[in-house]
Coordinates of C-alpha atoms and ligand atoms in Angstrom, one line a residue:
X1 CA 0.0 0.0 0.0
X2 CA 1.5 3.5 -0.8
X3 CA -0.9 5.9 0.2
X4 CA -1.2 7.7 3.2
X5 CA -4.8 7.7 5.1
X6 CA -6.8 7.6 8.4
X7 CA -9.7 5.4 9.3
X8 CA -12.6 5.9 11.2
X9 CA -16.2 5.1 11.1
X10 CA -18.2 6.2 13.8
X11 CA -21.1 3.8 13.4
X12 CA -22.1 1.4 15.8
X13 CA -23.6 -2.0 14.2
X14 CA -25.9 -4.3 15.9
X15 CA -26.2 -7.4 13.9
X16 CA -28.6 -10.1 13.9
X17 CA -31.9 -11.5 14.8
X18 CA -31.4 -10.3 18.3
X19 CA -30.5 -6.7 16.7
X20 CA -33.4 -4.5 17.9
X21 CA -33.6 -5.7 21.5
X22 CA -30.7 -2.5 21.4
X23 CA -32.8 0.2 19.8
X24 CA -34.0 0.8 23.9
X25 CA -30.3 1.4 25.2
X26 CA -29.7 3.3 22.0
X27 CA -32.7 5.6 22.5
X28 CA -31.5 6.7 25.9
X29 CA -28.9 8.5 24.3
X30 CA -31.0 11.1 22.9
X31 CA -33.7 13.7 22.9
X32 CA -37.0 12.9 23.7
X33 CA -38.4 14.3 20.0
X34 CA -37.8 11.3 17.6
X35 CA -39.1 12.0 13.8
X36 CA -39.7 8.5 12.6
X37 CA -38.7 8.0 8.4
X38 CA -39.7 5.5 6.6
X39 CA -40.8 4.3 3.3
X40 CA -44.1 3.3 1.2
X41 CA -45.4 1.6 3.7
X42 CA -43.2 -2.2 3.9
X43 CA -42.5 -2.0 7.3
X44 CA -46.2 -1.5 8.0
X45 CA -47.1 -4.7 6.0
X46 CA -43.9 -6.2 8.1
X47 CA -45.6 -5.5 11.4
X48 CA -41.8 -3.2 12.1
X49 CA -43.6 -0.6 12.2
X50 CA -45.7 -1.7 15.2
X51 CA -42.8 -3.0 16.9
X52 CA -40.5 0.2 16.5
X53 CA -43.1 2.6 17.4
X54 CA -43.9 0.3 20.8
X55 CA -40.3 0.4 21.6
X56 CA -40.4 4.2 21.5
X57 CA -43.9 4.5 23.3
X58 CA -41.4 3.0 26.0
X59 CA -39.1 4.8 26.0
X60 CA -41.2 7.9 26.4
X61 CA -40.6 9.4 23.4
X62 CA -42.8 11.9 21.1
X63 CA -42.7 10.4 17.9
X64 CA -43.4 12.8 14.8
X65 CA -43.5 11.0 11.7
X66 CA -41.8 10.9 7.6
X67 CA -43.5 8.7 5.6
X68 CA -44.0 7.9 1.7
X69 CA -39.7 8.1 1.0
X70 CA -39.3 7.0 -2.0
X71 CA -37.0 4.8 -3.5
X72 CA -34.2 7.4 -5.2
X73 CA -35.6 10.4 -2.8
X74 CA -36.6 13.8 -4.2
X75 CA -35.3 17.1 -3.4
X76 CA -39.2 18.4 -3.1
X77 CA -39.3 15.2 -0.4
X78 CA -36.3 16.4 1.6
X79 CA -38.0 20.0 1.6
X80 CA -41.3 18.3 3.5
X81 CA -39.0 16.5 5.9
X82 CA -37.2 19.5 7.1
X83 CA -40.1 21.0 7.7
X84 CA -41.4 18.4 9.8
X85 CA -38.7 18.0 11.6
X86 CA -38.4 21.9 12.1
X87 CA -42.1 21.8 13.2
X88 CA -41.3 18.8 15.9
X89 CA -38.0 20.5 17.1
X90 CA -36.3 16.9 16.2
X91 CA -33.9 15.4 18.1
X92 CA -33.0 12.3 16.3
X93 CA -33.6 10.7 13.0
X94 CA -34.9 7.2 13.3
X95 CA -34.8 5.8 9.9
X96 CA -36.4 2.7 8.9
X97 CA -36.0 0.8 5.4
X98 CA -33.5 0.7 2.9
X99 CA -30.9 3.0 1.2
X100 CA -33.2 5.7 0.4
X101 CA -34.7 6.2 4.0
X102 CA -31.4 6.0 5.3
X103 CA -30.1 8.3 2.6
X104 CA -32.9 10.5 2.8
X105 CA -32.7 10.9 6.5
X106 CA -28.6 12.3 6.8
X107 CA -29.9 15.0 3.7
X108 CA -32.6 15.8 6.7
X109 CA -30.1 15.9 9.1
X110 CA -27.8 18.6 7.7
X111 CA -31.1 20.6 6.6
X112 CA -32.9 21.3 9.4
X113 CA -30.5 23.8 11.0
X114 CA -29.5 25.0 8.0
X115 CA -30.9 28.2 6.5
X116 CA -29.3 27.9 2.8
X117 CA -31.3 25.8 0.5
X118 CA -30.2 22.0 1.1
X119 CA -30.2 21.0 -3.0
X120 CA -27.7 24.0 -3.9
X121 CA -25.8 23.9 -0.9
X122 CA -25.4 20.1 -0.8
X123 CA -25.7 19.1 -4.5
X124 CA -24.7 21.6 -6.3
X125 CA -22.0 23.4 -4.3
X126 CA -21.0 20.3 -2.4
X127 CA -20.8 22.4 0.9
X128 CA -20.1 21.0 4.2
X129 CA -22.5 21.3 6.5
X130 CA -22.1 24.3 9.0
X131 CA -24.8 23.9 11.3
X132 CA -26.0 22.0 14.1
X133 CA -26.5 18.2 12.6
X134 CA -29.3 16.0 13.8
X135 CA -28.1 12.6 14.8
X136 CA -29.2 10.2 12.6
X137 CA -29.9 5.9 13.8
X138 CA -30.9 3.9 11.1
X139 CA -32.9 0.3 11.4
X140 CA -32.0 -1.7 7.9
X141 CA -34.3 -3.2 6.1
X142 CA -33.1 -4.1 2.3
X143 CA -29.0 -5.0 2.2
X144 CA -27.0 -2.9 -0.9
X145 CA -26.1 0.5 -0.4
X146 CA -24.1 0.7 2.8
X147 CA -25.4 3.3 3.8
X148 CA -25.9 2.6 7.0
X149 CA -22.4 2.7 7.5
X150 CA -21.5 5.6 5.3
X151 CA -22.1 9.3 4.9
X152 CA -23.5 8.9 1.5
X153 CA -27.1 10.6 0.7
X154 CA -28.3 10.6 -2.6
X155 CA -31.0 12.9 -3.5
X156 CA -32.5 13.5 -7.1
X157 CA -33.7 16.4 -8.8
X158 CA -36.5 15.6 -11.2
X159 CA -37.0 19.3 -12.6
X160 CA -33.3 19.5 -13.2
X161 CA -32.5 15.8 -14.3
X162 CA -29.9 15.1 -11.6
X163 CA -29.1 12.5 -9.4
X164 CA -26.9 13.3 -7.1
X165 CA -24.4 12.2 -4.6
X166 CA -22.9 14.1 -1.4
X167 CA -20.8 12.0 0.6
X168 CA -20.9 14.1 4.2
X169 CA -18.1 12.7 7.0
X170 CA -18.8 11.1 10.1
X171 CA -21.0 13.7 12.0
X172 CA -23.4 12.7 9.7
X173 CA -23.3 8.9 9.4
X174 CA -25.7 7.1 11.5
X175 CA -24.7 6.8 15.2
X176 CA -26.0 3.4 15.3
X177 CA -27.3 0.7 12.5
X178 CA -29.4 -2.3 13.6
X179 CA -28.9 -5.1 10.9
X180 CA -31.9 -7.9 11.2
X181 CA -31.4 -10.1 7.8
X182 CA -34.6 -11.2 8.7
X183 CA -36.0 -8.0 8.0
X184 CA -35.1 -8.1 4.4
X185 CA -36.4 -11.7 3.4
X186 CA -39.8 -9.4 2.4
X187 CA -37.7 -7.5 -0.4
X188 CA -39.5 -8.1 -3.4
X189 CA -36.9 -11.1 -6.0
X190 CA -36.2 -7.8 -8.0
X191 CA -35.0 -5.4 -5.3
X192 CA -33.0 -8.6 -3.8
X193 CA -31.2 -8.6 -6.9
X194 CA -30.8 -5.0 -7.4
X195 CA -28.9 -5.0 -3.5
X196 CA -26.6 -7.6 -4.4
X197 CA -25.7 -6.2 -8.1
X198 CA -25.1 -2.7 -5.8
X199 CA -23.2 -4.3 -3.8
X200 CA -20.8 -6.0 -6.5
X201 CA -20.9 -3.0 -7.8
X202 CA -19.5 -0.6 -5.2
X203 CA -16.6 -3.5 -4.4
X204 CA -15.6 -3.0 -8.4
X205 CA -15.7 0.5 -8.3
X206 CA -12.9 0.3 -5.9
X207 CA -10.9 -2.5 -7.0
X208 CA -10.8 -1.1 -10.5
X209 CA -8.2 1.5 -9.9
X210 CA -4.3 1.7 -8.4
X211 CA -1.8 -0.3 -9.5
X212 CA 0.5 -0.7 -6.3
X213 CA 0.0 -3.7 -4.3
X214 CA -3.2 -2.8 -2.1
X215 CA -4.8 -5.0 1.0
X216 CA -7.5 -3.4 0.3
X217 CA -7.7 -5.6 -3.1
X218 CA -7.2 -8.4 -1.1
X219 CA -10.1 -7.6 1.5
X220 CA -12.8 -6.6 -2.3
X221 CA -11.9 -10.0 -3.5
X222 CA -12.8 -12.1 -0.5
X223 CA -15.7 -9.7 -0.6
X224 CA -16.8 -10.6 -3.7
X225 CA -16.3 -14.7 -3.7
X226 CA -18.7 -14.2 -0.5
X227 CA -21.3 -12.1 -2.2
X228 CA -21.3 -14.5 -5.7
X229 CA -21.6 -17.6 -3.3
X230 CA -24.2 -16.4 -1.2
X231 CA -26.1 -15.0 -4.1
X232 CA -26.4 -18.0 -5.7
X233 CA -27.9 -19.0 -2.8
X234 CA -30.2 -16.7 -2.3
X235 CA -31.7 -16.4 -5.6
X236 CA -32.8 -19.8 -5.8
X237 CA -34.1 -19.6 -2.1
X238 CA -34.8 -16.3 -1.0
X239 CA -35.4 -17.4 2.4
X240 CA -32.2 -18.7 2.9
X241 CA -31.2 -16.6 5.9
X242 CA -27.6 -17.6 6.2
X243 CA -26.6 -16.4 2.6
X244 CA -29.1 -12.9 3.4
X245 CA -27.0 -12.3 6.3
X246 CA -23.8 -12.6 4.2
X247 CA -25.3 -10.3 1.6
X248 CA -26.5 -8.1 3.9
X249 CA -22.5 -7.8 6.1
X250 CA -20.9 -7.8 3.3
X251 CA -23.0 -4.4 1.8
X252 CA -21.7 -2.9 4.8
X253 CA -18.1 -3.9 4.4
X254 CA -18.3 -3.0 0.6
X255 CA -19.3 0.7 1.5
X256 CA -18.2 1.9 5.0
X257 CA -14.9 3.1 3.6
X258 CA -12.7 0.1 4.0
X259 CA -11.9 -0.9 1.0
X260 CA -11.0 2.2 -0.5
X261 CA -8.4 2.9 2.0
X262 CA -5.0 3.7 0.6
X263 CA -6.2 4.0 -3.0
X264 CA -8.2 6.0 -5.7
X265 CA -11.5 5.3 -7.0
X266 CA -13.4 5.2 -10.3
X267 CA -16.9 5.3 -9.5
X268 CA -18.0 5.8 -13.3
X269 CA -20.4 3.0 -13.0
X270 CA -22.3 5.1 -10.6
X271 CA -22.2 8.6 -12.4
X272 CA -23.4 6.7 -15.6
X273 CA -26.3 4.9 -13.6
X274 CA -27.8 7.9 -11.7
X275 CA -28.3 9.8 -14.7
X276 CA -30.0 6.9 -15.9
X277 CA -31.8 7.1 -12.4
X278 CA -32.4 10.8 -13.2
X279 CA -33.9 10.3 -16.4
X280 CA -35.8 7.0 -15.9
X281 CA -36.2 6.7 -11.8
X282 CA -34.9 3.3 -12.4
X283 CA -33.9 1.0 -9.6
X284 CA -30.1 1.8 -8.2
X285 CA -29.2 -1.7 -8.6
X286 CA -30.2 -2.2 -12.1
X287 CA -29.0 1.3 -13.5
X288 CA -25.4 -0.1 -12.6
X289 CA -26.1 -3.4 -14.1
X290 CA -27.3 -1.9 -17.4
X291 CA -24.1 0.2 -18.1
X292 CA -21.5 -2.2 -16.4
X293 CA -20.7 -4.5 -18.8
X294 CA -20.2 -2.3 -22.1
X295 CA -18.6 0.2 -19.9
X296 CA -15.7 -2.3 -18.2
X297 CA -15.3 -3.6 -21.4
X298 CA -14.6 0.1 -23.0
X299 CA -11.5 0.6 -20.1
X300 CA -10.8 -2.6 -20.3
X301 CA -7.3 -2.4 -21.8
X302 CA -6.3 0.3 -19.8
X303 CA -6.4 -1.8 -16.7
X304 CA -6.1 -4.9 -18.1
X305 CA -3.5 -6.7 -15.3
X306 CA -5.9 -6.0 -13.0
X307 CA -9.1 -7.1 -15.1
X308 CA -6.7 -10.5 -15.1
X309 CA -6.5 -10.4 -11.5
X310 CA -10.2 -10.7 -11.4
X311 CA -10.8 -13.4 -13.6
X312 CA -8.6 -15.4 -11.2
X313 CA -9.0 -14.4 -8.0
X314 CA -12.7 -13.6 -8.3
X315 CA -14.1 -15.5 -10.7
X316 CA -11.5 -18.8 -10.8
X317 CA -10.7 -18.5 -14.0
X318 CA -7.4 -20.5 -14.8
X319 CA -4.9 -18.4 -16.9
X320 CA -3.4 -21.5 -17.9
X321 CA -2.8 -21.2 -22.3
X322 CA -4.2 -17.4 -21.7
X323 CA -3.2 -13.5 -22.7
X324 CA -4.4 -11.3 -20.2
X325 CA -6.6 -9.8 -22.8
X326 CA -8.5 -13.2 -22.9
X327 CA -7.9 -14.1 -19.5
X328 CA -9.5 -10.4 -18.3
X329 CA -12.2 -11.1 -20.9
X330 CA -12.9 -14.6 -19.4
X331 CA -13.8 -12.7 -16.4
X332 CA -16.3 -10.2 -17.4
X333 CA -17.4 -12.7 -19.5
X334 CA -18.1 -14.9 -15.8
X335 CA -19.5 -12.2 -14.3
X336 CA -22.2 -11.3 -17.1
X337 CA -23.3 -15.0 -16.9
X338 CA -23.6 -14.3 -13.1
X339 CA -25.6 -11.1 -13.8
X340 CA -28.3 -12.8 -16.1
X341 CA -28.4 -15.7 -13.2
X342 CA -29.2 -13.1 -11.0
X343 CA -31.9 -12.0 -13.5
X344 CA -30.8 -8.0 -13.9
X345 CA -31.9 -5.5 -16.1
X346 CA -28.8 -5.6 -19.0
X347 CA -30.1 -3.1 -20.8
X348 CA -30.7 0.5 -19.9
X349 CA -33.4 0.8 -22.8
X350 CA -35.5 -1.7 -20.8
X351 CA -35.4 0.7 -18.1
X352 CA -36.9 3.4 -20.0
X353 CA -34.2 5.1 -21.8
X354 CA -34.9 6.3 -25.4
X355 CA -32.1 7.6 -28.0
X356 CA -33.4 11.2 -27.2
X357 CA -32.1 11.2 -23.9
X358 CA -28.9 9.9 -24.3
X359 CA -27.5 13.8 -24.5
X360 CA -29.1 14.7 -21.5
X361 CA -27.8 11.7 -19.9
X362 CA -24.3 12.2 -20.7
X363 CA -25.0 16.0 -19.6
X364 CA -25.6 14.5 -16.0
X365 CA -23.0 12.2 -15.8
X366 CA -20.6 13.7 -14.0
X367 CA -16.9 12.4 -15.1
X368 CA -14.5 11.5 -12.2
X369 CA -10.6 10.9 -12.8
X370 CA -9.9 8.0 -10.4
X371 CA -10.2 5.1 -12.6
X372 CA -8.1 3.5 -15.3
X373 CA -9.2 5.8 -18.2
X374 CA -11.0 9.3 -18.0
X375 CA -13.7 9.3 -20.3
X376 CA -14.3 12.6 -22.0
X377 CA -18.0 13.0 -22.9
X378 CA -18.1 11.5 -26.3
X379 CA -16.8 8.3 -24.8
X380 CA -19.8 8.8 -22.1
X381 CA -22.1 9.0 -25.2
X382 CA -20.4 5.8 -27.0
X383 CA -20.9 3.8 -24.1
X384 CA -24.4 4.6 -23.1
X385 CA -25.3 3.6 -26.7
X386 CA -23.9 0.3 -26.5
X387 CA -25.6 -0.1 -23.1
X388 CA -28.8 0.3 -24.8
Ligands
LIG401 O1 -40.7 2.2 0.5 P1 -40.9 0.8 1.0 O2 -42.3 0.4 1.1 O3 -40.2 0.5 2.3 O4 -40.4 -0.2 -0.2 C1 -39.0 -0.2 -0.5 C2 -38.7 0.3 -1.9 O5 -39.8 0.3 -2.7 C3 -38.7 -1.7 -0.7 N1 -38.2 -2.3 0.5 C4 -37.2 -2.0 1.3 N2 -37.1 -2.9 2.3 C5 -38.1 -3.8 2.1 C6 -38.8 -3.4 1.0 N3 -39.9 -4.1 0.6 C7 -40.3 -5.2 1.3 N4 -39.6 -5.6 2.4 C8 -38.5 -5.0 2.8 N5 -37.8 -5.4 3.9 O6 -37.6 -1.7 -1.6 C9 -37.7 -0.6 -2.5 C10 -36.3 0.0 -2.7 O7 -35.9 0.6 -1.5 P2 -34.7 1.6 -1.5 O8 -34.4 2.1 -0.2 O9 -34.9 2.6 -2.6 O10 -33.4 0.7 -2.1 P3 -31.9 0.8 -1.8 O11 -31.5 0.3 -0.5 O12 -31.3 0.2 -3.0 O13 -31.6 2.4 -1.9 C11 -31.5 3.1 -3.1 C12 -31.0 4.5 -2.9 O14 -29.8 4.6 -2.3 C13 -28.9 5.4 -3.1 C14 -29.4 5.2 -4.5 O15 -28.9 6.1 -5.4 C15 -30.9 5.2 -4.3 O16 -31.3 6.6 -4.2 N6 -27.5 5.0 -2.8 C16 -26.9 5.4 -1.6 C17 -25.6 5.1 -1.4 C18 -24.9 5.5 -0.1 N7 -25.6 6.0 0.9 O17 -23.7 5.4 0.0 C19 -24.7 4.5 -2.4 C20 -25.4 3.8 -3.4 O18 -24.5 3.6 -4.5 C21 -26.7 4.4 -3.9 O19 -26.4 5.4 -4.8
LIG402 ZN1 -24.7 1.9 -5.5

């Protein structure tokens, strides 16, 4: 490793089917004016709901309530929270469900105190906050993003087209994160799926960069074996809860900031798919899947030892008789077969995306310089085309 770094992450994880009997202990920490956030309504269906809000009725809280987060949250959403929260004088952000909630909930956070409007400030002008922050717990309820172990909030800006990113530091991540695999054995086949693609996802788009000898390589290819295995599993048996609770540790490992310790990053996957996601309001998971595979291919040869590297150590691909150009196309080649066993959207057409908005899209996509190539926007355009 040649980089120089610090690690930190402030989150405290309770993991397992036992995980909520410590949402009491946790609630003592804090003020008594809870703002509940949640989604469309799962964890009523779940009966979490009913549990969660008994816990708090114990713990003598006054609960004032978000509900109707949407998967990829809006900036008009955010507005409405801060308002509630404002109106409740909040003292913590109890956020239950999946990426978005969570997500949704740390945008809250560094809104509420804040007098500047949260999309410019955040979004645009990817300020820190400089205001009192709301602490932020977060109860999981579909495995993926990570972030319940990150500061990442992603908020989306229909009337402008953009999806958006702000990764905030550790004020902001969740103080606590109760992980119940058993909560997410009600996700829906296709938002399973979505997760676990995410999850690949965000190990590649660190492992896809650097070229010094990394541990963190090390740690995103044990990471991966894990997540293939135990995806296997899981798709033919969703209710397999040993391989859910190794999806659902290893989302947190692939995004808390590990594995990205001591290197750079590419992240292009991402800035390709939340266009999509701006354009289409796509699922996360399947945004990345539609533009992966033509877009690994495109940088392909500009990282190809390490595209090698994961046809063996990831995929067990021998390199016996091979180039590296065949051995590292071996390996996408495994990993797209691993994709349509999984049953993910390939195409970004199929999500909704028609050849007029492939300008717009590259307009959105934002183009970072950590990877093994740096596209420049006609590249962005050439390979949103072949992802359609
Ligand atoms: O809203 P409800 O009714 O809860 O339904 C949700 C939603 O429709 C449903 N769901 C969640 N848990 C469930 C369940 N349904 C039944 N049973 C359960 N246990 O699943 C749907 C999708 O939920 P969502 O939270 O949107 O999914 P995900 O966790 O994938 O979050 C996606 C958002 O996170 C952002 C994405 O861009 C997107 O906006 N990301 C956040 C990141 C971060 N914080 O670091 C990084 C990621 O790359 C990602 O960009
Ligand atoms: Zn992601």
């Amino acid at each position: 490793m040649l980089g120089n770094f610090s690690y930190h992450n402030p989150t405290r994880l309770y993991f397992g089917e036992e995980s909520l009997g410590f949402l009491k202990d946790e609630m003592k920490k804090y003020g008594e004016n809870i703002l509940l956030v949640y989604g469309g309504g799962s964890i009523k269906k779940s009966g979490l709901y009913d549990e969660i809000t008994a816990i708090l009725k114990e713990c003598g809280k006054n609960v004032a309530e978000v509900s109707g987060v949407m998967p990829n949250p809006t900036v008009d959403k955010l507005r409405e929270g801060v308002k509630i929260a404002r109106e409740n004088k909040t003292d913590f952000i109890l956020a239950v469900g999946g990426g978005s909630v969570c997500d949704y909930s740390k945008a809250v956070s560094v809104s509420v105190h804040c007098d500047d409007d949260p999309w410019e400030k955040y979004y645009i002008r990817f300020e820190e906050p400089d205001c009192e922050i709301v602490p932020v717990g977060c109860v999981l309820t579909m495995a993926g993003t990570g972030s319940e172990m990150n500061g990442g909030s992603v908020i989306t800006n229909h009337e402008q087209h953009l999806k958006i990113g702000h990764v905030f530091g550790d004020d902001v991540m969740p103080r606590f994160s109760i992980l119940n695999p058993r909560y997410t054995m009600t996700l829906p086949k296709y938002q399973m799926v979505a997760g676990i693609y995410d999850i690949m996802n965000h190990i590649c788009e660190q492992y896809f960069s650097g070229e010094d000898d990394n541990t963190s390589d090390y740690i995103s290819e044990g990471l991966m074996r894990g997540l293939i295995h135990a995806s296997r599993i899981a798709v033919k048996d969703t209710q397999d809860y040993e391989a859910r609770s190794n999806i659902m540790w290893t989302a947190t490992w692939a995004l808390n900031t590990l594995v990205s310790r001591g290197k750079s990053t590419d992240w292009m996957v991402h800035m390709l798919g939340q266009s999509v996601g701006a354009y289409t309001d796509a699922t996360h998971g399947m945004t990345l899947a539609a533009v992966s595979l033509p877009y690994y291919r495109y940088i392909m040869p500009y990282g190809l030892k390490k595209f090698a590297r994961f046809a063996t150590e990831v995929w067990g691909i021998s390199p016996d008789g091979k180039t590296d150009e065949q051995l590292a196309e071996a390996g996408l080649a495994a990993m797209e077969n691993w994709m349509k066993e999984l049953g993910l959207v390939m195409k970004i057409s199929e999500l909704g995306v028609t050849d007029d908005m492939i300008e717009g899209i590259a307009d959105g996509t934002i183009i970072l310089d950590g990877g093994y190539k740096v596209l420049d926007r006609d590249e962005v355009v050439k390979v949103l085309k072949a992802s359609m």
